[in-house]
Amino acid sequence: METLRLILLILHILGFSALIGGLLAQAGPGEKKVTGVMRDGIGTAFLAGLLLVGVLEGGDDPVNHAKVGVKLTIGLVLLVLVMANLRKAKIPNGLWAGLLVLAVAEVCIAVLWSPVHSS
């Protein structure tokens, strides 16, 4: 089970890396759009996250359901926004910034709301 957990965790991290990378690649002036890399990234991160929670629930350690709920909500919002704007030729700069803030917030929640970092 530990190997499966680690594989899912790596896929989850790579998914968010693809989403954030796709967003940051468009930083600066110019039109912004939702790309296939961003779609695949959030899809991978969302699915791997769901599967990861399932694996964690099957283990012996307690699962922080509040953290899971917050990350699920933000992840679902990201997934819906990316999918709803995928076929548009361009997206507003505010939406682009919002996607970036939500994606970075997901990473911050994952890292900072961890028992490893509590004293």
Coordinates of N, CA and C in Angstrom, one line a residue:
M1 N 0.8 -1.2 0.0 CA 0.0 0.0 0.0 C 0.9 1.3 0.0
E2 N 2.0 1.2 0.7 CA 2.9 2.4 0.7 C 3.4 2.7 -0.7
T3 N 3.7 1.8 -1.5 CA 4.2 2.0 -2.8 C 3.1 2.7 -3.6
L4 N 1.9 2.2 -3.5 CA 0.8 2.8 -4.2 C 0.5 4.2 -3.8
R5 N 0.6 4.5 -2.5 CA 0.4 5.8 -1.9 C 1.5 6.8 -2.5
L6 N 2.7 6.3 -2.6 CA 3.8 7.2 -3.1 C 3.6 7.5 -4.6
I7 N 3.2 6.5 -5.3 CA 3.0 6.6 -6.8 C 1.8 7.7 -7.0
L8 N 0.8 7.5 -6.2 CA -0.4 8.5 -6.3 C 0.1 9.9 -5.9
L9 N 0.9 10.0 -4.9 CA 1.4 11.3 -4.4 C 2.2 11.9 -5.5
I10 N 3.1 11.2 -6.1 CA 3.9 11.7 -7.2 C 3.1 12.2 -8.3
L11 N 2.1 11.4 -8.7 CA 1.2 11.8 -9.8 C 0.4 13.1 -9.4
H12 N 0.0 13.2 -8.2 CA -0.7 14.4 -7.7 C 0.1 15.6 -7.8
I13 N 1.4 15.5 -7.4 CA 2.3 16.6 -7.4 C 2.6 17.0 -8.9
L14 N 2.8 16.0 -9.7 CA 3.1 16.2 -11.2 C 1.9 16.9 -11.8
G15 N 0.7 16.5 -11.5 CA -0.5 17.2 -12.0 C -0.5 18.7 -11.7
F16 N -0.3 19.0 -10.4 CA -0.3 20.4 -10.0 C 0.9 21.1 -10.7
S17 N 2.0 20.4 -10.8 CA 3.1 21.1 -11.5 C 2.8 21.4 -13.0
A18 N 2.1 20.6 -13.6 CA 1.6 20.8 -15.0 C 0.7 22.0 -15.1
L19 N -0.3 22.0 -14.1 CA -1.2 23.1 -14.1 C -0.5 24.5 -13.9
I20 N 0.3 24.5 -12.8 CA 1.0 25.8 -12.5 C 2.0 26.1 -13.6
G21 N 2.7 25.2 -14.1 CA 3.6 25.4 -15.3 C 2.9 26.0 -16.5
G22 N 1.7 25.4 -16.8 CA 0.9 25.9 -17.9 C 0.4 27.4 -17.7
L23 N 0.1 27.7 -16.4 CA -0.3 29.1 -16.1 C 0.9 30.0 -16.2
L24 N 2.0 29.6 -15.6 CA 3.2 30.5 -15.5 C 3.8 30.7 -16.9
A25 N 3.7 29.7 -17.8 CA 4.2 29.9 -19.1 C 3.5 31.0 -19.9
Q26 N 2.4 31.5 -19.4 CA 1.7 32.6 -20.0 C 1.8 33.9 -19.3
A27 N 2.7 33.9 -18.3 CA 2.8 35.1 -17.5 C 3.4 36.2 -18.4
G28 N 3.0 37.4 -18.0 CA 3.4 38.6 -18.8 C 2.3 39.1 -19.7
P29 N 2.7 40.1 -20.5 CA 1.6 40.6 -21.4 C 1.2 39.6 -22.5
G30 N 0.0 39.8 -23.0 CA -0.4 38.9 -24.0 C -1.7 38.2 -23.6
E31 N -2.3 37.5 -24.5 CA -3.6 36.8 -24.2 C -3.3 35.5 -23.5
K32 N -4.2 35.2 -22.6 CA -4.1 34.0 -21.8 C -5.2 33.0 -22.3
K33 N -4.9 31.7 -22.2 CA -5.9 30.7 -22.5 C -5.6 29.5 -21.7
V34 N -6.6 28.6 -21.6 CA -6.5 27.3 -21.0 C -5.9 26.4 -22.0
T35 N -4.9 25.7 -21.6 CA -4.2 24.8 -22.6 C -4.5 23.3 -22.2
G36 N -4.1 22.4 -23.1 CA -4.3 21.0 -22.8 C -3.4 20.5 -21.7
V37 N -2.3 21.1 -21.5 CA -1.4 20.8 -20.4 C -2.1 21.1 -19.1
M38 N -2.7 22.3 -19.0 CA -3.4 22.7 -17.8 C -4.6 21.7 -17.5
R39 N -5.3 21.4 -18.6 CA -6.5 20.4 -18.4 C -6.0 19.1 -17.9
D40 N -4.9 18.6 -18.5 CA -4.4 17.3 -18.1 C -3.8 17.3 -16.7
G41 N -3.2 18.5 -16.4 CA -2.6 18.6 -15.1 C -3.6 18.6 -14.0
I42 N -4.7 19.4 -14.1 CA -5.7 19.4 -13.0 C -6.5 18.1 -13.0
G43 N -6.7 17.5 -14.2 CA -7.4 16.2 -14.2 C -6.6 15.1 -13.5
T44 N -5.3 15.1 -13.7 CA -4.4 14.1 -13.1 C -4.3 14.4 -11.6
A45 N -4.2 15.7 -11.2 CA -4.1 16.0 -9.8 C -5.4 15.7 -9.1
F46 N -6.5 16.0 -9.7 CA -7.8 15.7 -9.0 C -8.0 14.2 -8.8
L47 N -7.8 13.5 -9.9 CA -8.1 12.0 -9.8 C -7.1 11.3 -8.9
A48 N -5.8 11.7 -9.0 CA -4.8 11.1 -8.1 C -5.1 11.5 -6.6
G49 N -5.6 12.7 -6.4 CA -5.9 13.1 -5.0 C -7.1 12.3 -4.5
L50 N -8.1 12.0 -5.3 CA -9.2 11.2 -4.9 C -8.8 9.8 -4.5
L51 N -8.0 9.2 -5.4 CA -7.4 7.9 -5.2 C -6.5 7.8 -4.0
L52 N -5.8 8.9 -3.8 CA -4.9 9.0 -2.6 C -5.7 9.0 -1.3
V53 N -6.8 9.7 -1.3 CA -7.6 9.7 -0.1 C -8.1 8.3 0.2
G54 N -8.5 7.6 -0.9 CA -9.0 6.2 -0.7 C -8.0 5.3 -0.1
V55 N -6.7 5.4 -0.6 CA -5.6 4.6 -0.1 C -5.4 5.0 1.4
L56 N -5.4 6.3 1.7 CA -5.1 6.7 3.1 C -6.2 6.2 4.0
E57 N -7.5 6.2 3.5 CA -8.6 5.7 4.4 C -8.4 4.2 4.7
G58 N -7.8 3.5 3.7 CA -7.6 2.1 3.9 C -6.5 1.8 4.9
G59 N -5.7 2.8 5.2 CA -4.5 2.6 6.1 C -4.9 2.7 7.5
D60 N -3.8 2.6 8.4 CA -4.0 2.7 9.8 C -4.0 4.1 10.4
D61 N -3.3 5.0 9.7 CA -3.2 6.4 10.2 C -4.5 7.2 10.0
P62 N -4.8 8.1 10.9 CA -6.0 8.9 10.7 C -5.9 9.9 9.5
V63 N -7.0 10.1 8.9 CA -7.1 11.0 7.8 C -7.7 12.4 8.2
N64 N -7.1 13.5 7.9 CA -7.6 14.8 8.2 C -8.7 15.2 7.2
H65 N -9.9 14.9 7.6 CA -11.0 15.1 6.7 C -11.3 16.6 6.4
A66 N -11.0 17.5 7.3 CA -11.1 18.9 7.1 C -10.2 19.3 5.9
K67 N -8.9 18.9 6.0 CA -8.0 19.2 4.9 C -8.4 18.6 3.6
V68 N -8.9 17.4 3.6 CA -9.4 16.7 2.4 C -10.5 17.5 1.8
G69 N -11.5 17.9 2.7 CA -12.6 18.7 2.2 C -12.2 20.0 1.6
V70 N -11.3 20.7 2.2 CA -10.9 22.0 1.6 C -10.2 21.8 0.3
K71 N -9.3 20.8 0.2 CA -8.5 20.5 -1.0 C -9.5 20.0 -2.1
L72 N -10.4 19.2 -1.7 CA -11.4 18.7 -2.7 C -12.2 19.9 -3.3
T73 N -12.7 20.8 -2.4 CA -13.4 21.9 -2.9 C -12.6 22.8 -3.9
I74 N -11.4 23.2 -3.5 CA -10.6 24.0 -4.3 C -10.3 23.3 -5.6
G75 N -9.9 22.0 -5.5 CA -9.6 21.2 -6.7 C -10.8 21.1 -7.7
L76 N -12.0 20.9 -7.1 CA -13.2 20.9 -8.0 C -13.5 22.2 -8.7
V77 N -13.3 23.3 -7.9 CA -13.4 24.6 -8.5 C -12.4 24.8 -9.7
L78 N -11.2 24.4 -9.4 CA -10.1 24.5 -10.5 C -10.5 23.7 -11.7
L79 N -11.0 22.4 -11.5 CA -11.3 21.5 -12.5 C -12.5 22.1 -13.4
V80 N -13.5 22.6 -12.7 CA -14.6 23.2 -13.4 C -14.2 24.4 -14.2
L81 N -13.4 25.3 -13.6 CA -13.0 26.5 -14.3 C -12.2 26.2 -15.5
V82 N -11.3 25.2 -15.4 CA -10.4 24.8 -16.5 C -11.2 24.2 -17.6
M83 N -12.1 23.3 -17.3 CA -12.9 22.6 -18.3 C -13.9 23.5 -19.0
A84 N -14.5 24.5 -18.2 CA -15.5 25.4 -18.8 C -14.8 26.4 -19.7
N85 N -13.5 26.6 -19.6 CA -12.9 27.6 -20.4 C -11.9 27.0 -21.4
L86 N -11.9 25.7 -21.6 CA -10.9 25.0 -22.4 C -11.0 25.4 -23.9
R87 N -12.2 25.6 -24.4 CA -12.4 25.8 -25.8 C -12.5 27.3 -26.2
K88 N -12.3 28.1 -25.2 CA -12.3 29.6 -25.5 C -11.0 30.0 -26.0
A89 N -11.0 30.9 -26.9 CA -9.8 31.4 -27.6 C -8.9 32.2 -26.6
K90 N -9.5 32.8 -25.6 CA -8.7 33.5 -24.6 C -9.6 33.6 -23.3
I91 N -8.9 33.8 -22.2 CA -9.6 34.0 -20.9 C -9.2 35.4 -20.4
P92 N -10.0 36.0 -19.5 CA -9.6 37.2 -18.9 C -8.4 37.1 -18.0
N93 N -7.7 38.1 -17.8 CA -6.5 38.1 -17.0 C -6.9 37.8 -15.5
G94 N -8.1 38.2 -15.1 CA -8.5 38.0 -13.7 C -8.8 36.5 -13.5
L95 N -9.3 35.8 -14.5 CA -9.5 34.4 -14.4 C -8.2 33.6 -14.4
W96 N -7.3 34.1 -15.2 CA -5.9 33.5 -15.2 C -5.3 33.6 -13.8
A97 N -5.3 34.8 -13.3 CA -4.8 35.1 -11.9 C -5.5 34.2 -10.9
G98 N -6.8 34.1 -11.0 CA -7.6 33.3 -10.0 C -7.2 31.9 -10.1
L99 N -7.0 31.3 -11.3 CA -6.5 30.0 -11.4 C -5.2 29.8 -10.8
L100 N -4.3 30.7 -11.0 CA -2.9 30.6 -10.4 C -3.0 30.7 -8.9
V101 N -3.8 31.6 -8.4 CA -3.9 31.7 -6.9 C -4.5 30.4 -6.3
L102 N -5.5 29.9 -6.9 CA -6.1 28.7 -6.4 C -5.2 27.5 -6.4
A103 N -4.4 27.4 -7.5 CA -3.5 26.3 -7.7 C -2.3 26.4 -6.7
V104 N -1.8 27.6 -6.4 CA -0.8 27.8 -5.4 C -1.3 27.6 -4.0
A105 N -2.6 28.0 -3.8 CA -3.2 27.7 -2.5 C -3.3 26.2 -2.2
E106 N -3.7 25.4 -3.2 CA -3.7 24.0 -3.1 C -2.4 23.4 -2.6
V107 N -1.3 23.9 -3.2 CA 0.0 23.4 -2.8 C 0.4 23.9 -1.4
C108 N 0.0 25.1 -1.1 CA 0.3 25.7 0.3 C -0.5 24.9 1.3
I109 N -1.7 24.6 1.1 CA -2.5 23.8 2.0 C -1.9 22.4 2.2
A110 N -1.5 21.8 1.1 CA -0.9 20.5 1.2 C 0.3 20.5 2.1
V111 N 1.1 21.5 1.9 CA 2.4 21.5 2.6 C 2.3 22.0 4.1
L112 N 1.6 23.1 4.2 CA 1.5 23.8 5.5 C 0.5 23.1 6.5
W113 N -0.5 22.5 6.0 CA -1.5 21.8 6.8 C -1.2 20.3 6.9
S114 N 0.1 20.0 7.3 CA 0.6 18.7 7.3 C 1.1 18.4 8.7
P115 N 0.8 17.2 9.2 CA 1.3 16.9 10.6 C 2.9 16.9 10.7
V116 N 3.5 16.8 9.6 CA 5.0 16.9 9.6 C 5.5 18.3 10.0
H117 N 4.7 19.3 9.7 CA 5.1 20.7 10.0 C 4.5 21.3 11.3
S118 N 3.8 20.4 12.0 CA 3.2 21.0 13.3 C 4.2 20.6 14.5
S119 N 4.2 21.5 15.4 CA 5.2 21.3 16.5 C 4.5 21.0 17.8

